[in-house]
Amino acid sequence: MSVKSEITKGVFWIALAKYSGIFISLGITAILARNISPEAFGTMAVATVLMAFLDIFTDMGIGPAIIQFKDLTRKQINSLFILGCSIGLLLSISLYLSAPLISIFYDDLVLVSICRLLSICLFFNALNIVPNGLMLKAKRFKTVALRTLFFQVLCGILAIFAAIKGFGIYALVITPILSSIGVFLVNFYNYPQKLILKIDFSSIKKVWSFSSYQFLFSIINYFSRNLDKLIIGKYFSMSQLGYYDKAYRLMQMPLQNITFVISPVLHPILSSLQNNKHELGEKNIKLITILSQISFPVGIAMYFSAPEIITIIFGKNWEQSIPIFQILAISLPLQILLSTSGSMFQAAGKTNHLFFSGLTNTLTTIIGFFVAAIKFKTIEAIAFAWDITLLLNFLTTYLFMNKLTFSFSFIKFIKSLIPQFINSFITIAISIIIINNIDIDNIILRLLFKLTIVALFSVIIAYFLKQYNIISIIVHGWNRVKLK
């Protein structure tokens, strides 16, 4: 099977789970937002971010290393499993014991019980690393997709029931805990691991040069992705963090349902091209070109439709999230383009490049967040800092990747994006004129109208710029379906 066919097949199954679950996820979020306070979401955001930091140490780059190295023996894999379990247990106990200190730092007593409950999730996440890596290595994307969808639905239903019954913030911990346990059961059934007492340290030596840089990148990337929430939780109120976190998570939904569908597939498949860097560079340009044609219209549509999207999904009590959502929506196209870079560095076997690129990006982001919090002192300023630093990070990452990792032309890379930049500029100008001069009272119709305007002109302009022909794409897709 060709690389293209493998990617298509893998993306299909991951996409099936993601896109089947998107409406379920929106429905669950809408109900939870109407039954749980912004303060509770803010507290949960802090606990989740702290747990995510400890999660990095349970993984230590082992998961991607299992995918990258094709010749690991069963004994070596078992050793990596036991190592991950041991570290996971220690970190889970650490989170449990440090919960009171965390609550004092953030002046929120509820964090004690929430952090202790999430320590269960942390332990099972550690147990999942090796079997999940083996699942992806074997390219069992169908199993991964069905597993994800099943637990999303089951845990979502239980969380809704708990929220309606008045469990408050505790309804929000149901999904992470039960899904981590459920995923482990499925993974362990497919790839059972032996509990050995003696660790074969040759396995660690074998993967360390790869996984160490992956691990270091995960640490610095954590701060790049989560420092905004930690700063808001400390210097602002929990309710403001709740508004920000809701806007951020909603903004990320297209990211999770576009590139997070592709990224799990890229590394396992493109790792076969790790000795052909120029070919990886060519495939990267093709991938970025396609993603730009999707991401820029989505970002524009989300910006113009922010009032309707927030009100429909979360309700009028969440109106303070609207300006934050609009600001963050500006960054979405570049986030989507940037989110596949890690898989490309991994596929090239250059996790050291991934680390050094990430280090530069994280320093830029940290400076931006602290300037916004200390100088401007608003959550809107934090959102703008995210936009500005992300643009700088996009340029530095792909300059680094094309020049050093692929020995490829950065100018050629930028040129591939110019048609979409032109398309977006024209679409924004036309949308401003039309949307500002046509008023529609019904919120649903107004949302549909805005989405239609952005989509329609994006497609029309793409046709004249010869980016793609939507009619030809539909006809070609229909013909392929008929042939099957």
Coordinates of C-alpha atoms in Angstrom, one line a residue:
M1 CA 0.0 0.0 0.0
S2 CA 1.4 3.5 -0.9
V3 CA 2.1 6.2 1.6
K4 CA -0.8 8.2 0.2
S5 CA -3.2 5.3 0.5
E6 CA -2.1 4.6 4.1
I7 CA -2.5 8.2 5.1
T8 CA -6.0 8.3 3.5
K9 CA -7.1 5.2 5.2
G10 CA -5.7 6.2 8.6
V11 CA -7.2 9.7 8.3
F12 CA -10.6 8.2 7.4
W13 CA -10.9 6.2 10.6
I14 CA -9.6 8.9 12.9
A15 CA -11.8 11.5 11.1
L16 CA -14.8 9.2 11.5
A17 CA -14.4 9.2 15.3
K18 CA -13.7 12.9 15.4
Y19 CA -16.5 14.1 13.1
S20 CA -19.0 11.7 14.5
G21 CA -18.3 13.0 17.9
I22 CA -18.2 16.7 17.1
F23 CA -22.0 17.2 17.4
I24 CA -22.0 15.0 20.5
S25 CA -19.3 17.0 22.0
L26 CA -21.0 20.3 21.2
G27 CA -24.3 19.0 22.7
I28 CA -22.5 17.8 25.9
T29 CA -20.6 21.1 26.2
A30 CA -23.8 23.1 25.8
I31 CA -25.6 21.3 28.5
L32 CA -22.7 21.4 30.9
A33 CA -22.2 25.1 30.4
R34 CA -25.8 25.7 31.4
N35 CA -25.6 23.7 34.5
I36 CA -22.1 24.4 35.8
S37 CA -20.7 27.9 36.8
P38 CA -17.8 29.7 35.0
E39 CA -15.9 29.5 38.3
A40 CA -16.1 25.7 38.3
F41 CA -14.8 25.6 34.7
G42 CA -11.9 27.9 35.8
T43 CA -11.0 25.6 38.7
M44 CA -11.1 22.6 36.4
A45 CA -8.9 24.4 33.9
V46 CA -6.2 24.9 36.5
A47 CA -6.3 21.3 37.7
T48 CA -6.3 19.9 34.1
V49 CA -3.3 22.1 33.1
L50 CA -1.3 21.0 36.2
M51 CA -2.1 17.3 35.5
A52 CA -1.1 17.8 31.9
F53 CA 2.3 18.9 33.1
L54 CA 2.8 15.7 35.1
D55 CA 1.6 13.7 32.1
I56 CA 4.7 14.8 30.2
F57 CA 6.9 13.0 32.7
T58 CA 4.9 9.8 32.5
D59 CA 5.4 9.7 28.8
M60 CA 9.0 11.0 28.5
G61 CA 8.8 10.5 24.7
I62 CA 8.3 6.8 25.0
G63 CA 5.2 6.7 22.9
P64 CA 6.6 8.3 19.8
A65 CA 9.9 6.3 20.2
I66 CA 7.9 3.0 20.1
I67 CA 6.4 4.1 16.8
Q68 CA 9.8 5.3 15.4
F69 CA 11.9 2.2 16.3
K70 CA 10.7 -0.8 14.3
D71 CA 13.0 -3.4 15.9
L72 CA 12.2 -3.2 19.6
T73 CA 12.0 -6.7 21.2
R74 CA 9.0 -7.8 23.4
K75 CA 11.3 -7.7 26.4
Q76 CA 12.4 -4.2 25.7
I77 CA 8.8 -3.0 25.2
N78 CA 7.8 -4.7 28.5
S79 CA 10.6 -2.8 30.2
L80 CA 9.4 0.5 28.8
F81 CA 5.9 -0.3 30.1
I82 CA 7.1 -1.1 33.6
L83 CA 9.3 2.1 33.6
G84 CA 6.3 4.2 32.6
C85 CA 4.0 2.6 35.2
S86 CA 6.6 3.2 38.0
I87 CA 7.0 6.8 37.1
G88 CA 3.2 7.2 36.7
L89 CA 2.6 5.8 40.2
L90 CA 5.1 8.2 41.7
L91 CA 3.7 11.2 40.0
S92 CA 0.1 10.2 40.9
I93 CA 1.1 10.0 44.5
S94 CA 2.9 13.4 44.2
L95 CA -0.2 15.1 42.8
Y96 CA -2.4 13.6 45.5
L97 CA -0.1 14.8 48.3
S98 CA 0.6 18.2 46.8
A99 CA -3.1 19.0 46.3
P100 CA -3.4 21.2 49.5
L101 CA -0.4 23.3 48.4
I102 CA -1.9 23.8 45.0
S103 CA -5.2 25.0 46.5
I104 CA -3.3 27.4 48.7
F105 CA -1.4 28.9 45.8
Y106 CA -4.5 29.5 43.8
D107 CA -6.7 30.3 46.9
D108 CA -9.3 27.6 45.9
L109 CA -10.1 24.8 48.3
V110 CA -12.0 22.8 45.7
L111 CA -8.7 22.1 44.0
V112 CA -7.7 19.7 46.8
S113 CA -10.4 17.1 45.9
I114 CA -10.2 17.8 42.1
C115 CA -6.5 17.2 42.0
R116 CA -6.7 14.1 44.1
L117 CA -9.4 12.7 41.8
L118 CA -7.4 13.5 38.7
S119 CA -4.4 11.6 40.2
I120 CA -6.3 8.4 39.2
C121 CA -6.5 9.7 35.6
L122 CA -2.7 10.4 35.7
F123 CA -1.9 6.9 36.7
F124 CA -4.0 5.3 34.0
N125 CA -2.5 7.7 31.4
A126 CA 0.9 6.3 32.3
L127 CA -0.4 2.7 31.8
N128 CA -1.7 3.7 28.3
I129 CA 1.6 5.0 26.8
V130 CA 3.1 1.7 25.6
P131 CA 0.0 -0.2 24.4
N132 CA -1.3 3.0 22.7
G133 CA 2.1 3.4 21.0
L134 CA 1.9 -0.2 19.8
M135 CA -1.6 0.4 18.5
L136 CA -0.5 3.4 16.4
K137 CA 2.7 1.6 15.3
A138 CA 0.5 -1.3 13.9
K139 CA -1.6 1.4 12.1
R140 CA -4.8 0.2 13.8
F141 CA -6.5 3.5 13.3
K142 CA -10.0 1.9 13.1
T143 CA -9.7 0.5 16.6
V144 CA -8.4 3.8 17.9
A145 CA -11.3 5.7 16.2
L146 CA -14.0 3.4 17.5
R147 CA -12.5 3.3 21.0
T148 CA -12.4 7.1 21.1
L149 CA -16.0 7.6 19.9
F150 CA -17.4 5.0 22.3
F151 CA -15.9 6.5 25.5
Q152 CA -16.7 10.1 24.3
V153 CA -20.4 9.2 24.1
L154 CA -20.5 7.1 27.3
C155 CA -18.6 9.5 29.5
G156 CA -20.4 12.5 28.1
I157 CA -23.8 11.0 29.0
L158 CA -22.6 10.3 32.5
A159 CA -21.2 13.8 32.9
I160 CA -24.5 15.4 31.8
F161 CA -26.5 13.2 34.2
A162 CA -24.2 14.3 37.0
A163 CA -24.4 18.0 36.1
I164 CA -28.2 17.9 36.0
K165 CA -28.3 16.2 39.4
G166 CA -26.2 19.1 40.8
F167 CA -22.8 17.6 41.1
G168 CA -21.3 20.8 39.8
I169 CA -17.5 20.7 39.1
Y170 CA -17.4 17.0 40.0
A171 CA -19.4 16.2 36.8
L172 CA -16.4 17.6 34.9
V173 CA -13.9 15.0 36.3
I174 CA -16.0 12.0 35.1
T175 CA -14.8 12.1 31.5
P176 CA -11.0 12.3 32.1
I177 CA -11.1 9.6 34.8
L178 CA -13.4 7.0 33.2
S179 CA -12.1 7.5 29.6
S180 CA -8.5 6.9 30.8
I181 CA -9.5 3.7 32.5
G182 CA -11.6 2.6 29.6
V183 CA -8.9 3.3 27.0
F184 CA -6.5 1.3 29.1
L185 CA -8.8 -1.7 29.2
V186 CA -9.1 -1.7 25.4
N187 CA -5.4 -1.1 24.9
F188 CA -4.3 -3.8 27.4
Y189 CA -6.7 -6.3 25.8
N190 CA -5.1 -5.7 22.4
Y191 CA -1.5 -5.4 23.6
P192 CA -1.1 -7.1 27.0
Q193 CA 2.1 -6.4 28.8
K194 CA 4.0 -8.6 31.3
L195 CA 4.7 -7.3 34.7
I196 CA 8.5 -8.0 35.0
L197 CA 10.6 -7.2 38.0
K198 CA 13.9 -6.6 36.1
I199 CA 14.0 -3.7 33.7
D200 CA 16.1 -4.2 30.5
F201 CA 17.9 -0.9 30.4
S202 CA 19.1 -1.5 26.9
S203 CA 15.6 -0.5 25.7
I204 CA 16.0 2.9 27.4
K205 CA 19.5 3.4 25.9
K206 CA 18.1 2.4 22.5
V207 CA 15.4 5.0 22.3
W208 CA 16.9 7.7 24.6
S209 CA 18.6 9.8 21.8
F210 CA 15.1 10.1 20.2
S211 CA 12.8 10.2 23.2
S212 CA 14.9 12.6 25.3
Y213 CA 14.5 15.4 22.9
Q214 CA 10.8 14.5 22.4
F215 CA 10.5 14.6 26.2
L216 CA 12.2 18.0 26.5
F217 CA 10.1 19.4 23.7
S218 CA 6.9 18.2 25.5
I219 CA 8.0 20.2 28.6
I220 CA 8.6 23.4 26.8
N221 CA 5.6 23.0 24.6
Y222 CA 3.5 22.5 27.7
F223 CA 4.4 26.0 28.9
S224 CA 3.8 27.5 25.5
R225 CA 0.3 25.9 25.4
N226 CA -0.8 26.3 29.0
L227 CA 1.0 29.2 30.6
D228 CA -1.8 31.6 29.7
K229 CA -4.2 29.6 31.8
L230 CA -1.8 29.4 34.7
I231 CA -1.2 33.1 34.6
I232 CA -4.9 34.0 34.5
G233 CA -5.6 31.5 37.3
K234 CA -3.0 33.3 39.5
Y235 CA -3.4 37.0 38.6
F236 CA -7.1 37.1 37.6
S237 CA -10.3 35.5 39.0
M238 CA -11.4 31.9 38.4
S239 CA -14.5 33.2 36.6
Q240 CA -12.4 35.1 34.1
L241 CA -10.3 32.0 33.6
G242 CA -13.6 30.1 33.0
Y243 CA -14.6 32.6 30.3
Y244 CA -11.1 32.4 28.7
D245 CA -10.9 28.7 28.9
K246 CA -14.3 28.1 27.3
A247 CA -13.4 30.5 24.4
Y248 CA -10.0 28.8 24.0
R249 CA -11.4 25.3 24.0
L250 CA -14.2 26.2 21.6
M251 CA -11.7 27.9 19.3
Q252 CA -9.5 24.8 19.3
M253 CA -12.4 22.5 18.2
P254 CA -11.6 22.9 14.5
L255 CA -7.9 22.3 15.4
Q256 CA -8.8 19.1 17.1
N257 CA -11.1 18.0 14.3
I258 CA -8.8 18.9 11.4
T259 CA -5.1 18.4 12.2
F260 CA -5.5 16.2 15.3
V261 CA -7.2 13.9 12.8
I262 CA -4.1 13.9 10.6
S263 CA -1.3 14.2 13.1
P264 CA -1.7 10.7 14.7
V265 CA -1.4 9.2 11.2
L266 CA 1.5 11.2 9.9
H267 CA 4.3 10.0 12.2
P268 CA 3.6 6.2 11.9
I269 CA 3.4 6.4 8.1
L270 CA 5.9 9.1 7.1
S271 CA 8.6 7.6 9.4
S272 CA 9.2 5.3 6.5
L273 CA 10.6 8.3 4.6
Q274 CA 13.0 9.4 7.4
N275 CA 16.0 8.9 5.1
N276 CA 14.5 11.0 2.3
K277 CA 14.3 14.4 3.7
H278 CA 13.6 16.2 0.4
E279 CA 10.6 14.0 -0.1
L280 CA 9.4 14.9 3.3
G281 CA 9.8 18.6 2.5
E282 CA 7.7 18.2 -0.6
K283 CA 4.9 16.3 1.3
N284 CA 5.0 19.0 3.9
I285 CA 4.3 21.7 1.4
K286 CA 1.4 19.7 -0.1
L287 CA 0.0 19.2 3.4
I288 CA 0.4 22.8 4.4
T289 CA -1.2 24.1 1.2
I290 CA -4.3 21.9 1.7
L291 CA -4.6 22.8 5.4
S292 CA -4.4 26.5 4.6
Q293 CA -7.3 26.3 2.2
I294 CA -9.4 24.8 5.0
S295 CA -8.0 26.7 8.1
F296 CA -8.2 30.3 6.9
P297 CA -11.9 30.2 5.9
V298 CA -12.7 28.5 9.2
G299 CA -10.8 31.1 11.2
I300 CA -12.5 34.0 9.3
A301 CA -16.0 32.4 9.8
M302 CA -15.4 31.9 13.5
Y303 CA -14.3 35.5 13.9
F304 CA -17.5 36.9 12.3
S305 CA -19.8 34.4 13.9
A306 CA -18.4 34.6 17.5
P307 CA -21.5 36.2 19.1
E308 CA -23.9 33.6 17.6
I309 CA -21.6 30.6 18.3
I310 CA -21.0 31.5 22.0
T311 CA -24.7 32.4 22.7
I312 CA -26.1 29.3 21.0
I313 CA -23.7 26.8 22.5
F314 CA -23.1 28.2 26.0
G315 CA -26.0 30.6 26.6
K316 CA -26.2 34.3 27.4
N317 CA -24.3 33.9 30.7
W318 CA -21.1 33.4 28.7
E319 CA -21.2 36.6 26.6
Q320 CA -17.9 37.7 28.2
S321 CA -16.2 34.9 26.2
I322 CA -17.2 36.5 22.9
P323 CA -14.4 39.1 22.5
I324 CA -11.8 36.5 23.7
F325 CA -13.1 34.0 21.2
Q326 CA -12.9 36.5 18.3
I327 CA -9.3 37.4 19.2
L328 CA -8.3 33.8 19.5
A329 CA -10.0 32.9 16.2
I330 CA -7.5 35.1 14.4
S331 CA -4.8 32.7 15.4
L332 CA -6.6 29.5 14.4
P333 CA -5.3 29.2 10.8
L334 CA -1.6 29.4 11.9
Q335 CA -2.3 27.0 14.8
I336 CA -3.7 24.4 12.4
L337 CA -0.7 24.8 10.1
L338 CA 1.8 24.7 13.0
S339 CA 0.2 21.7 14.7
T340 CA 1.5 19.2 12.2
S341 CA 5.1 20.4 12.5
G342 CA 5.8 18.0 15.4
S343 CA 4.9 15.0 13.4
M344 CA 7.1 16.1 10.5
F345 CA 10.1 16.6 12.8
Q346 CA 9.4 13.1 14.3
A347 CA 9.0 11.5 10.9
A348 CA 12.4 12.9 9.9
G349 CA 13.9 11.4 13.1
K350 CA 14.9 14.9 14.2
T351 CA 13.4 15.3 17.6
N352 CA 16.5 17.4 18.5
H353 CA 15.3 20.0 15.9
L354 CA 11.8 19.7 17.4
F355 CA 13.2 20.6 20.8
F356 CA 15.3 23.6 19.8
S357 CA 12.5 25.0 17.6
G358 CA 10.1 24.5 20.5
L359 CA 12.5 26.1 23.0
T360 CA 12.7 29.3 20.9
N361 CA 8.9 29.4 20.5
T362 CA 8.2 28.9 24.2
L363 CA 10.5 31.7 25.2
T364 CA 8.7 34.0 22.8
T365 CA 5.3 32.9 24.1
I366 CA 6.3 33.2 27.8
I367 CA 7.5 36.8 27.3
G368 CA 4.3 37.7 25.4
F369 CA 2.0 36.3 28.2
F370 CA 3.9 38.0 31.0
V371 CA 4.0 41.4 29.2
A372 CA 0.2 41.1 28.6
A373 CA -0.6 40.2 32.2
I374 CA 1.7 42.7 33.9
K375 CA 1.5 45.6 31.5
F376 CA -2.1 45.5 30.2
K377 CA -3.8 43.4 32.9
T378 CA -6.7 42.0 30.9
I379 CA -7.6 38.6 29.5
E380 CA -8.1 40.2 26.1
A381 CA -4.5 41.2 26.2
I382 CA -3.5 37.6 27.0
A383 CA -5.5 36.5 23.9
F384 CA -3.7 39.1 21.7
A385 CA -0.4 38.0 23.1
W386 CA -1.2 34.5 21.9
D387 CA -1.9 35.7 18.4
I388 CA 1.2 37.8 18.1
T389 CA 3.6 35.2 19.5
L390 CA 2.0 32.4 17.4
L391 CA 2.8 34.3 14.2
L392 CA 6.4 34.7 15.2
N393 CA 6.6 31.0 16.2
F394 CA 5.1 29.9 12.9
L395 CA 7.8 31.7 10.9
T396 CA 10.7 30.5 13.1
T397 CA 9.5 26.9 13.2
Y398 CA 9.1 26.5 9.4
L399 CA 12.2 28.4 8.7
F400 CA 14.1 26.0 11.0
M401 CA 12.4 22.9 9.5
N402 CA 12.9 23.8 5.9
K403 CA 16.4 25.0 6.2
L404 CA 17.9 22.6 8.7
T405 CA 15.7 19.5 8.8
F406 CA 14.7 19.1 5.2
S407 CA 17.4 21.3 3.5
F408 CA 14.5 22.7 1.6
S409 CA 13.6 26.2 0.2
F410 CA 11.8 28.3 2.8
I411 CA 10.9 30.8 0.0
K412 CA 9.1 27.9 -1.9
F413 CA 7.3 27.1 1.3
I414 CA 6.1 30.7 1.8
K415 CA 5.1 31.0 -1.9
S416 CA 2.8 28.1 -1.5
L417 CA 0.7 30.1 1.0
I418 CA 0.5 33.4 -0.9
P419 CA -2.7 32.5 -2.9
Q420 CA -4.5 31.7 0.4
F421 CA -3.3 35.0 1.9
I422 CA -4.8 36.9 -1.0
N423 CA -8.0 34.8 -0.9
S424 CA -8.4 35.6 2.9
F425 CA -7.8 39.3 2.5
I426 CA -10.5 39.6 -0.2
T427 CA -12.9 37.4 1.7
I428 CA -12.6 39.4 4.9
A429 CA -13.1 42.7 3.0
I430 CA -16.3 41.5 1.2
S431 CA -17.6 39.8 4.4
I432 CA -17.2 43.1 6.4
I433 CA -19.2 45.0 3.8
I434 CA -22.0 42.5 3.5
I435 CA -22.4 41.4 7.1
N436 CA -22.4 45.0 8.5
N437 CA -25.1 46.1 6.1
I438 CA -27.5 43.2 6.4
D439 CA -29.3 42.6 9.8
I440 CA -31.0 39.4 10.6
D441 CA -33.0 39.0 13.9
N442 CA -33.1 35.2 14.2
I443 CA -29.8 34.1 15.7
I444 CA -29.7 30.7 13.9
L445 CA -30.4 32.3 10.5
R446 CA -27.8 35.0 11.2
L447 CA -25.2 32.4 12.0
L448 CA -26.0 30.4 8.8
F449 CA -25.9 33.6 6.8
K450 CA -22.4 34.6 8.1
L451 CA -21.0 31.1 7.5
T452 CA -22.5 31.0 4.0
I453 CA -21.0 34.4 3.1
V454 CA -17.5 33.4 4.2
A455 CA -17.6 29.9 2.6
L456 CA -19.1 31.1 -0.7
F457 CA -16.6 33.9 -1.3
S458 CA -13.7 31.7 -0.2
V459 CA -14.6 29.1 -2.8
I460 CA -15.3 31.6 -5.6
I461 CA -12.1 33.5 -5.0
A462 CA -10.2 30.2 -4.9
Y463 CA -11.6 29.3 -8.3
F464 CA -10.3 32.5 -9.9
L465 CA -6.9 32.2 -8.1
K466 CA -6.8 28.6 -9.5
Q467 CA -6.3 27.2 -6.0
Y468 CA -8.9 24.5 -6.5
N469 CA -12.2 23.9 -8.2
I470 CA -14.8 22.8 -5.7
I471 CA -17.1 21.4 -8.5
S472 CA -14.3 19.2 -9.8
I473 CA -13.5 18.0 -6.3
I474 CA -17.1 17.0 -5.7
V475 CA -17.4 15.3 -9.0
H476 CA -14.1 13.4 -8.5
G477 CA -15.2 12.3 -5.1
W478 CA -18.6 11.2 -6.3
N479 CA -17.0 9.2 -9.1
R480 CA -14.7 7.4 -6.6
V481 CA -17.6 6.5 -4.4
K482 CA -19.5 5.0 -7.4
L483 CA -16.4 3.0 -8.4
K484 CA -16.2 1.5 -5.0

